[in-house]
Short mmCIF file of C-alpha atoms and ligand atoms in Angstrom, two decimals:
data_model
loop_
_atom_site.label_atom_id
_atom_site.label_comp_id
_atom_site.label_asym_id
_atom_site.label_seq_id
_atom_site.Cartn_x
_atom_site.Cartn_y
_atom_site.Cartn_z
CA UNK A 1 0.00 0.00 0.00
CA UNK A 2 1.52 3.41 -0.62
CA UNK A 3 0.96 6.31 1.47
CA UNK A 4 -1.57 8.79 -0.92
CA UNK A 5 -1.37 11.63 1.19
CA UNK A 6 1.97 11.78 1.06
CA UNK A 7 2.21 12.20 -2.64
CA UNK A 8 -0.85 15.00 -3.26
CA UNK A 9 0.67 18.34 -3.42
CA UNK A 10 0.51 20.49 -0.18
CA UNK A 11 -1.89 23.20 -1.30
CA UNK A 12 -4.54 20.25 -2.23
CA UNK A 13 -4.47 18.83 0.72
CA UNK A 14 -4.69 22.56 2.82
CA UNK A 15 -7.23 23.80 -0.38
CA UNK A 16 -10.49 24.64 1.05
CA UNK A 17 -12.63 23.30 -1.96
CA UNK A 18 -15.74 25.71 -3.94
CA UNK A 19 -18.57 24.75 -2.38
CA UNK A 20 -21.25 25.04 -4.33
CA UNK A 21 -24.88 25.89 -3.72
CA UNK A 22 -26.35 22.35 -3.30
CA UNK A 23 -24.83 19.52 -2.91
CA UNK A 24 -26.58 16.29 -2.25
CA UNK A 25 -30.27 17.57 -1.40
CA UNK A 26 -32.88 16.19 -3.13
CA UNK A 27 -33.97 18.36 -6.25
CA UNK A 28 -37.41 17.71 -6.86
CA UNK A 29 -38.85 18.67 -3.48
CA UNK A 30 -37.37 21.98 -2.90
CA UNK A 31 -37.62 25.05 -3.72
CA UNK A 32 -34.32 25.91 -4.48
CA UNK A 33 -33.25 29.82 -4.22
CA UNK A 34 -29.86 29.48 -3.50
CA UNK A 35 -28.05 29.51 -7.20
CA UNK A 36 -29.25 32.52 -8.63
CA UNK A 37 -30.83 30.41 -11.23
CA UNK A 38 -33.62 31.12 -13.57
CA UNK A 39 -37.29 29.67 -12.31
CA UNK A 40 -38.17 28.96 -16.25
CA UNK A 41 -36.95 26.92 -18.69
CA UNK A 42 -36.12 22.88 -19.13
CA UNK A 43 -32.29 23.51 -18.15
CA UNK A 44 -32.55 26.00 -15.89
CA UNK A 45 -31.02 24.20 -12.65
CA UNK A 46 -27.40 23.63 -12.67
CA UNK A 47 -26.25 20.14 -13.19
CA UNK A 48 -25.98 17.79 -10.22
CA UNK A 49 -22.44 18.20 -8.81
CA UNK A 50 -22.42 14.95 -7.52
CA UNK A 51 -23.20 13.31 -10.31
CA UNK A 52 -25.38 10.69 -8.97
CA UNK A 53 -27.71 9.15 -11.06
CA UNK A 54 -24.61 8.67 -13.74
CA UNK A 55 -22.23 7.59 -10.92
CA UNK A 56 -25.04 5.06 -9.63
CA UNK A 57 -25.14 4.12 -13.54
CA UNK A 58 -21.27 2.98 -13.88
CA UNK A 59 -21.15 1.74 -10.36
CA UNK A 60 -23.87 -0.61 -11.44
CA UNK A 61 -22.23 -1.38 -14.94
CA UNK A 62 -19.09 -2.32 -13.63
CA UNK A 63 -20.36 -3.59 -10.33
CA UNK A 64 -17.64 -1.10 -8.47
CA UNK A 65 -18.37 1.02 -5.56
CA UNK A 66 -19.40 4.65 -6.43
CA UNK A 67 -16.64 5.85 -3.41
CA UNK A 68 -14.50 4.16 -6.21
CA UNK A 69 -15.71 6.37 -9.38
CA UNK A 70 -15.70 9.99 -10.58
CA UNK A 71 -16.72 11.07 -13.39
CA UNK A 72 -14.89 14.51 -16.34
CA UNK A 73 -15.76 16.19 -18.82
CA UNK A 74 -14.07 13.90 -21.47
CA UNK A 75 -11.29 11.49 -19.78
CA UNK A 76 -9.03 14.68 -20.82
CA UNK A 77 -10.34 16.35 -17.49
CA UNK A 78 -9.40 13.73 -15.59
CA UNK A 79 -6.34 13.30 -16.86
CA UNK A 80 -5.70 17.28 -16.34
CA UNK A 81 -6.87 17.18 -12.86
CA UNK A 82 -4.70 13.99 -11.72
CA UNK A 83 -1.84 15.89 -12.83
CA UNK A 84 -3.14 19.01 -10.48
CA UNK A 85 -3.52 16.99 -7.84
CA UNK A 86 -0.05 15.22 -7.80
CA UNK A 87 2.39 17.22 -9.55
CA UNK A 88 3.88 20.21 -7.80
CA UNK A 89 4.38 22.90 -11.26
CA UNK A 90 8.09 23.38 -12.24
CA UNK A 91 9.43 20.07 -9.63
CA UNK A 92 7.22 16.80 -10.46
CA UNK A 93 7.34 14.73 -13.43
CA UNK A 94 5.28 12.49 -15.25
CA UNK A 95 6.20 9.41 -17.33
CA UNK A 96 5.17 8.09 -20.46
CA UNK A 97 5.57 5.35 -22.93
CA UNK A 98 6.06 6.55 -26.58
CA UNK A 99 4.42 6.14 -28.91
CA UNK A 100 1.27 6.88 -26.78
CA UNK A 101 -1.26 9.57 -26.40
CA UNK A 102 -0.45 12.80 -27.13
CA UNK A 103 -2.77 14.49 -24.29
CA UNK A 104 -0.45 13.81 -21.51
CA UNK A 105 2.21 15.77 -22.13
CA UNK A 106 0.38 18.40 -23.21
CA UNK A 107 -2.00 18.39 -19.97
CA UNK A 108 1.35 18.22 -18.30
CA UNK A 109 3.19 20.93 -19.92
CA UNK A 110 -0.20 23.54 -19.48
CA UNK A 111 0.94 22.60 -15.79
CA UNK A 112 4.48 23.47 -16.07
CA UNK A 113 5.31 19.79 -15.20
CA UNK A 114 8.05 18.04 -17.36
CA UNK A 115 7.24 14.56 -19.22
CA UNK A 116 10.04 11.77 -19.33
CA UNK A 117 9.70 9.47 -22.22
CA UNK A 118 10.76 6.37 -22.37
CA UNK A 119 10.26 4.32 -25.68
CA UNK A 120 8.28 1.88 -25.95
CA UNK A 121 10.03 -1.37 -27.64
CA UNK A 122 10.25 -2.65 -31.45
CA UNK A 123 6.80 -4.55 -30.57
CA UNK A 124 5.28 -1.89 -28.95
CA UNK A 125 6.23 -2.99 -25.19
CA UNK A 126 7.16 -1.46 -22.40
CA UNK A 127 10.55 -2.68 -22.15
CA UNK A 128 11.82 -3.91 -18.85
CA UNK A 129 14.73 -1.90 -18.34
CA UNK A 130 12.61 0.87 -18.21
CA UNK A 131 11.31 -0.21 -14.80
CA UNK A 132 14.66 0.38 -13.22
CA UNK A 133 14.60 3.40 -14.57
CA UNK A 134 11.38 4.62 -13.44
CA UNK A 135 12.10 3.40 -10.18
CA UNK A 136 15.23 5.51 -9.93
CA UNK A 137 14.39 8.70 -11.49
CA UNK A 138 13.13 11.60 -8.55
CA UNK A 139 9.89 13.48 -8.35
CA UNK A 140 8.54 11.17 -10.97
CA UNK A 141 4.91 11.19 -9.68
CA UNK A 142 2.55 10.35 -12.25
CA UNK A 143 2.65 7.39 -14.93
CA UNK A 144 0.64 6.89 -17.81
CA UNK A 145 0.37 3.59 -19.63
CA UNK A 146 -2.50 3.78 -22.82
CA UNK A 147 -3.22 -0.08 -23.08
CA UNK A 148 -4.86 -0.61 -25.77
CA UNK A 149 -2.32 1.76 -26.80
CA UNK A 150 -3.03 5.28 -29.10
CA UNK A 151 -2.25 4.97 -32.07
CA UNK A 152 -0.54 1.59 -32.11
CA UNK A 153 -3.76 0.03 -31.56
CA UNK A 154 -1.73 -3.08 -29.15
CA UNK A 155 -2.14 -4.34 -25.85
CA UNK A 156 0.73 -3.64 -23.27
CA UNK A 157 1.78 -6.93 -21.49
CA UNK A 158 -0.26 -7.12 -18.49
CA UNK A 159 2.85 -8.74 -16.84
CA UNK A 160 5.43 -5.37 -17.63
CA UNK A 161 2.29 -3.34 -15.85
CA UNK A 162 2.04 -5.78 -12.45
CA UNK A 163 6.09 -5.30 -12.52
CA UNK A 164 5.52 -1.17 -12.51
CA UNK A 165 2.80 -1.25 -9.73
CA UNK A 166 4.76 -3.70 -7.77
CA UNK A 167 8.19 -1.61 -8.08
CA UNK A 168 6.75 2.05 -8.38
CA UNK A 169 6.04 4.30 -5.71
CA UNK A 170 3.98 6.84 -7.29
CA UNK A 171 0.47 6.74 -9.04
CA UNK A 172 -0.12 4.82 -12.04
CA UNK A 173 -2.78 5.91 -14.59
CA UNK A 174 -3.79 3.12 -16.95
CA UNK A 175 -5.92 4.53 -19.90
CA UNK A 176 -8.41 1.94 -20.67
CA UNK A 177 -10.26 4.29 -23.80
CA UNK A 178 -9.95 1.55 -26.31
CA UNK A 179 -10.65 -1.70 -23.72
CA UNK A 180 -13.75 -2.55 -24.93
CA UNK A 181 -12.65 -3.15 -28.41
CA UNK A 182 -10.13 -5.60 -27.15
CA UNK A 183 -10.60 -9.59 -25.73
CA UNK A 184 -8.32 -8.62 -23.39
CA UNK A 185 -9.47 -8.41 -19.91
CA UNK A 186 -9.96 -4.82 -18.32
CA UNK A 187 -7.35 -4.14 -15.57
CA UNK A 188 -9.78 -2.80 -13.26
CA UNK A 189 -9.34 -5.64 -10.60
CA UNK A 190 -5.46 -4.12 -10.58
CA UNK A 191 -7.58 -0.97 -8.19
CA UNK A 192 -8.97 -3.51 -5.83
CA UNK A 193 -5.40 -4.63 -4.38
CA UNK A 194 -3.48 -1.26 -5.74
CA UNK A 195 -4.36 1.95 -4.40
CA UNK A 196 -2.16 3.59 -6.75
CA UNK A 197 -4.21 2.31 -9.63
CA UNK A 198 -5.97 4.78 -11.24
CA UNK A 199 -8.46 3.07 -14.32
CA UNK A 200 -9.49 5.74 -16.75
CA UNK A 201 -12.26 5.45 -19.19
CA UNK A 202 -14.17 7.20 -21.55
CA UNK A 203 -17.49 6.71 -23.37
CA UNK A 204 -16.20 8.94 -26.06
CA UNK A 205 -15.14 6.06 -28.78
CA UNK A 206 -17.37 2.28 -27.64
CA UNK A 207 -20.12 3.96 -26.36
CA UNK A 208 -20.32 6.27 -29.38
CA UNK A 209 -20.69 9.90 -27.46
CA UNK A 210 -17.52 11.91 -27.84
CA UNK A 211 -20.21 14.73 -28.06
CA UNK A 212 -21.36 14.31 -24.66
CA UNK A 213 -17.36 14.38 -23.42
CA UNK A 214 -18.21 11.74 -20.67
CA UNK A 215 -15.16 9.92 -19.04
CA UNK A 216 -14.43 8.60 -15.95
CA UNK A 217 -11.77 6.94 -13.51
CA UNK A 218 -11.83 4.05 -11.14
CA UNK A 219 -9.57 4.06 -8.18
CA UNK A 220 -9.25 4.09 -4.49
CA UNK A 221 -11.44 6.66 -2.69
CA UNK A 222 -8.90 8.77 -1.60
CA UNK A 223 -7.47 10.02 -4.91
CA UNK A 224 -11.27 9.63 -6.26
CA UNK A 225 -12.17 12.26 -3.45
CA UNK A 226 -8.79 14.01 -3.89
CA UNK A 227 -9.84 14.70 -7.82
CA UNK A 228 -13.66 15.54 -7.04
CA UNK A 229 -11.70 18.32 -4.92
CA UNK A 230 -10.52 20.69 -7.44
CA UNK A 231 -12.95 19.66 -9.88
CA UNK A 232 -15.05 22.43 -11.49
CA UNK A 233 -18.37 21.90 -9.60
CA UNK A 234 -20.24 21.63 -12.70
CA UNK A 235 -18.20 20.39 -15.92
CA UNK A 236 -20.91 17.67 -16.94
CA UNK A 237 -23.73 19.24 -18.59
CA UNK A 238 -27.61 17.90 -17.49
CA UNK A 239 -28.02 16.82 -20.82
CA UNK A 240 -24.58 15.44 -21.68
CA UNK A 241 -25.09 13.25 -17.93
CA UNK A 242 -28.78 11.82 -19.36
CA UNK A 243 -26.96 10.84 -22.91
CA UNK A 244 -24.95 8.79 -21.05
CA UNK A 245 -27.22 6.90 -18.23
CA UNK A 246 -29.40 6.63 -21.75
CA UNK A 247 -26.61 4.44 -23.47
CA UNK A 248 -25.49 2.52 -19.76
CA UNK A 249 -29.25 1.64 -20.01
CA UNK A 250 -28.96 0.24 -23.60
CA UNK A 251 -26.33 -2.38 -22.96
CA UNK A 252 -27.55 -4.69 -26.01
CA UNK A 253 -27.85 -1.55 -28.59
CA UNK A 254 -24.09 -1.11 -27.36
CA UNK A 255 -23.09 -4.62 -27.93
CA UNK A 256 -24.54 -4.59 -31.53
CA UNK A 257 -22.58 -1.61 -32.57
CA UNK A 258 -19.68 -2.76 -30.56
CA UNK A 259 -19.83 -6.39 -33.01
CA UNK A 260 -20.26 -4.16 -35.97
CA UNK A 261 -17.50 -2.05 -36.00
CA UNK A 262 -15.20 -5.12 -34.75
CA UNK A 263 -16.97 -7.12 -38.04
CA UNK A 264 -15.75 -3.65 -40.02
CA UNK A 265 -12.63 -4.47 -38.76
CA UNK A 266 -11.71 -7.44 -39.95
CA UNK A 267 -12.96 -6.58 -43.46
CA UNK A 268 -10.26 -3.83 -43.50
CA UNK A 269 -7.71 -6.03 -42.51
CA UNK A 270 -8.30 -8.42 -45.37
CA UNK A 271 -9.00 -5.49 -47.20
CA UNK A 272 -5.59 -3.83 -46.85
CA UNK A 273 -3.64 -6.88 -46.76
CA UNK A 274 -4.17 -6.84 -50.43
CA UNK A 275 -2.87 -3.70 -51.40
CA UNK A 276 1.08 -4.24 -51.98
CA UNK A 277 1.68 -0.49 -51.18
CA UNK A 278 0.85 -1.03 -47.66
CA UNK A 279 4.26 -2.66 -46.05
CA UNK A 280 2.66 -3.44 -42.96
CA UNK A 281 -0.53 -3.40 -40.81
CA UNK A 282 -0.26 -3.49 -36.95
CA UNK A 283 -1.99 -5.62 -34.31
CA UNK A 284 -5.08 -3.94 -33.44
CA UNK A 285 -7.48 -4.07 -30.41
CA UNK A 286 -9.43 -1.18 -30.67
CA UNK A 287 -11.25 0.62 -33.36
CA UNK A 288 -8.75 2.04 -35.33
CA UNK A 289 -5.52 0.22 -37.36
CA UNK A 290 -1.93 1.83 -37.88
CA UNK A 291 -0.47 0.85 -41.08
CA UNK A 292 2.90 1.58 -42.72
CA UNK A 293 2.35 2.65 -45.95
CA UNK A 294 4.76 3.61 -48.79
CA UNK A 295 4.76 7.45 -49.33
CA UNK A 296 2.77 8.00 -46.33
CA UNK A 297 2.82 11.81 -47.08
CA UNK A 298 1.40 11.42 -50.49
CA UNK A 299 -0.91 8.82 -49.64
CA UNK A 300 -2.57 11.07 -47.15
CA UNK A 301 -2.73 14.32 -49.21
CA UNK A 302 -4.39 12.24 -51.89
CA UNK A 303 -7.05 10.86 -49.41
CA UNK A 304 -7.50 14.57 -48.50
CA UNK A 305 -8.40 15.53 -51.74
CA UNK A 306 -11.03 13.31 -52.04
CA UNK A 307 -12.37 14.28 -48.39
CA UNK A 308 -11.18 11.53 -46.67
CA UNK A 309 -9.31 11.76 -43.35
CA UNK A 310 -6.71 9.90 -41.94
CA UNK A 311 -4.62 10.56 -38.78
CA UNK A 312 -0.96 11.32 -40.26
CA UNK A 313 1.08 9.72 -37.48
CA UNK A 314 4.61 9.41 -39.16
CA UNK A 315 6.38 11.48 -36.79
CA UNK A 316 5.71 8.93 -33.59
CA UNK A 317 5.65 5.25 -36.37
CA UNK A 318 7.68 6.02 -39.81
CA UNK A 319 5.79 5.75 -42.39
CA UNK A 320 2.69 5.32 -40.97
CA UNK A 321 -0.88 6.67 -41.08
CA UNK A 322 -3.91 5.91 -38.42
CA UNK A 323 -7.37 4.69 -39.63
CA UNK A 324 -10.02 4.84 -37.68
CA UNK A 325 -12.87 2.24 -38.56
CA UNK A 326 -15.98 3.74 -40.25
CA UNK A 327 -19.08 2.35 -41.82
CA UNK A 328 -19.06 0.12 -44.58
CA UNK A 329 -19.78 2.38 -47.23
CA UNK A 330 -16.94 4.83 -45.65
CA UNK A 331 -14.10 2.13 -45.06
CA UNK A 332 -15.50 1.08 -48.79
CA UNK A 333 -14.51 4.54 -50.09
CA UNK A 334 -11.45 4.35 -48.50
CA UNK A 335 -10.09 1.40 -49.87
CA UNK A 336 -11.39 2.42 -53.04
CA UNK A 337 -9.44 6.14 -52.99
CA UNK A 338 -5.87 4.12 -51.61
CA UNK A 339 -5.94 1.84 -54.87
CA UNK A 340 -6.99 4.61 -56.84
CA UNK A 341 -3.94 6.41 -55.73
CA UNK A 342 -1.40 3.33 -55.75
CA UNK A 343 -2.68 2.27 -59.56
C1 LIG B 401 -9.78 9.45 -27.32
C2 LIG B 401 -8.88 9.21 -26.16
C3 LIG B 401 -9.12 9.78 -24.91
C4 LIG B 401 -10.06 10.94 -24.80
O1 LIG B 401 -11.19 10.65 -24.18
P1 LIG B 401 -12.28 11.76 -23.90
O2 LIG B 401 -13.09 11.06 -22.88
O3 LIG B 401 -12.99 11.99 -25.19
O4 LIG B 401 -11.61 12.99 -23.37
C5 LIG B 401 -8.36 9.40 -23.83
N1 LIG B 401 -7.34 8.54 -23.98
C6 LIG B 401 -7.05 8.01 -25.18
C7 LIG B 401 -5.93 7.07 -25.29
C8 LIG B 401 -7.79 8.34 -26.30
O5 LIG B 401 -7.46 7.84 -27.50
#
């Protein structure tokens, strides 16, 4: 067990936190004049704060306790506000394993907190080494690991992870955003014995609403109550928290778009096998596939042309672009447009 308290910055701890009008009453019996609000209109109360109903929602979905959950605005908030909460601006560091997301560093940087990098291996792994590193570098608070990993699309060895959070004395943030396109298991159970752990999810790509920016993070209560802390008291909107009980409530429609853009998948893959100007195609177990293409640059200007977008990510893989998985009739007129511009 590590000692939380001793790694949240001083001023969290000592921060008095906004506290805002209402906070766990009941809304519908009262008559609340205490937020300045307006008495007409449908949105006219401020969001619950606390989240409830949603929080009661994920608790139930992934049969953790709600003391274990909070919930951002995207899991970009939460990722900006575990940096707050640990990292001491201009002294404490974060690590991360490149390739990887690119949000991080730059949540990190807006905080005046420097990112060490470490490379991940030739197959995409966090290579062992590393961990001796990590282990031995100061005021390293913060990790991030992105398994499924953005934008190599691979799992990291679940094995290389239990060696970090059995060696590393700081927090370790395991983005899950791409988990439920894998067949790996989640790593949530890693929070029951860990309190270091710190799960992150988002409903932003399986779930379908990255226009509702809904994301959340399992861990031990005291970083979850640590993070609800300096949280803006009301950064999930009242329609943006319905849109997503809605789609926790809809399990099955999930499921059937979840099989459907996994079936997509695979018809890419034997798609793009057969186009010789693609020199490779990379494990995938999320929604999207990296591929090493010849004249990458090219390539992507042409799809451009004809109004198709790619993610151009041949400054973190040579060579390579990032495809997300569309419909049929999109992922159709993509492999359509990358013969076309190969012929
Ligand atoms: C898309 C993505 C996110 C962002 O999630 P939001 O909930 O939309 O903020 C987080 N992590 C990774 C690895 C992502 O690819």
């Amino acid at each position: 067990m590590i000692r939380i308290q001793s790694l949240v910055r001083q001023n969290i701890i000592d921060l008095s936190p906004y506290s805002s009008a209402r906070k766990t009453l009941n809304l519908n019996n009262i008559i609340s004049l205490d937020a300045n609000e307006n008495p007409y209109g449908q949105l006219r109360k401020y969001p619950d704060t606390t989240y409830r109903k949603l929080i009661d929602s994920l608790s139930n979905y992934h049969s953790v306790s709600t003391k274990n959950l909070c919930v951002g605005n995207g899991s970009d908030e939460i990722i900006d506000l575990l940096i707050r909460v640990f990292c001491e601006p201009a002294k404490d560091r974060i690590a991360t394993f490149e390739p990887t997301y690119g949000m991080y560093e730059v949540s990190a940087n807006i905080s005046n907190v420097a990112t060490v990098k470490f490379q991940l291996n030739k197959d995409f792994q966090i290579d062992p080494n590393d961990i001796h590193t990590i282990n031995a570098t100061n005021d390293l608070k913060l990790i991030f690991i992105c398994s499924p990993n953005n934008p190599t699309g691979n799992t990291i060895s679940k094995e290389q992870i239990s060696n970090l959070i059995n060696t590393f004395n700081g927090i370790i943030v395991i983005d899950e955003a791409y988990i439920d396109f894998s067949s790996n298991p989640s790593l949530i159970p890693f929070t029951e014995s860990n309190n270091n752990v710190v799960i992150l999810r988002t409903m932003s790509k399986s779930f379908g609403l990255a226009g509702a920016r809904i994301g959340y993070a399992i861990a031990d209560k005291l970083i979850i109550d640590y993070v609800n802390k300096i949280k803006p008291p009301y950064s999930i909107s009242t329609l943006n928290q319905k849109a997503a009980i809605k789609a926790l409530n809809n399990i099955e429609a999930f499921k059937l778009n979840l099989s459907k853009i996994l079936k997509e998948k695979k018809w890419m893959l034997t798609q793009l096998k057969e186009v010789e100007a693609i020199d490779e195609l990379f494990i995938s177990d999320t929604n999207f596939i990296l591929i090493k293409a010849q004249d990458p640059k090219g390539l992507y200007r042409y799809l451009i042309s004809k109004k198709i977008y790619v993610r151009d990510r041949t400054k973190q893989v040579s060579d390579s672009l990032r495809i997300t998985i569309g419909t049929r009739a999109e992922n159709k007129l993509f492999i359509k447009t990358i013969r076309e511009y190969y012929e």
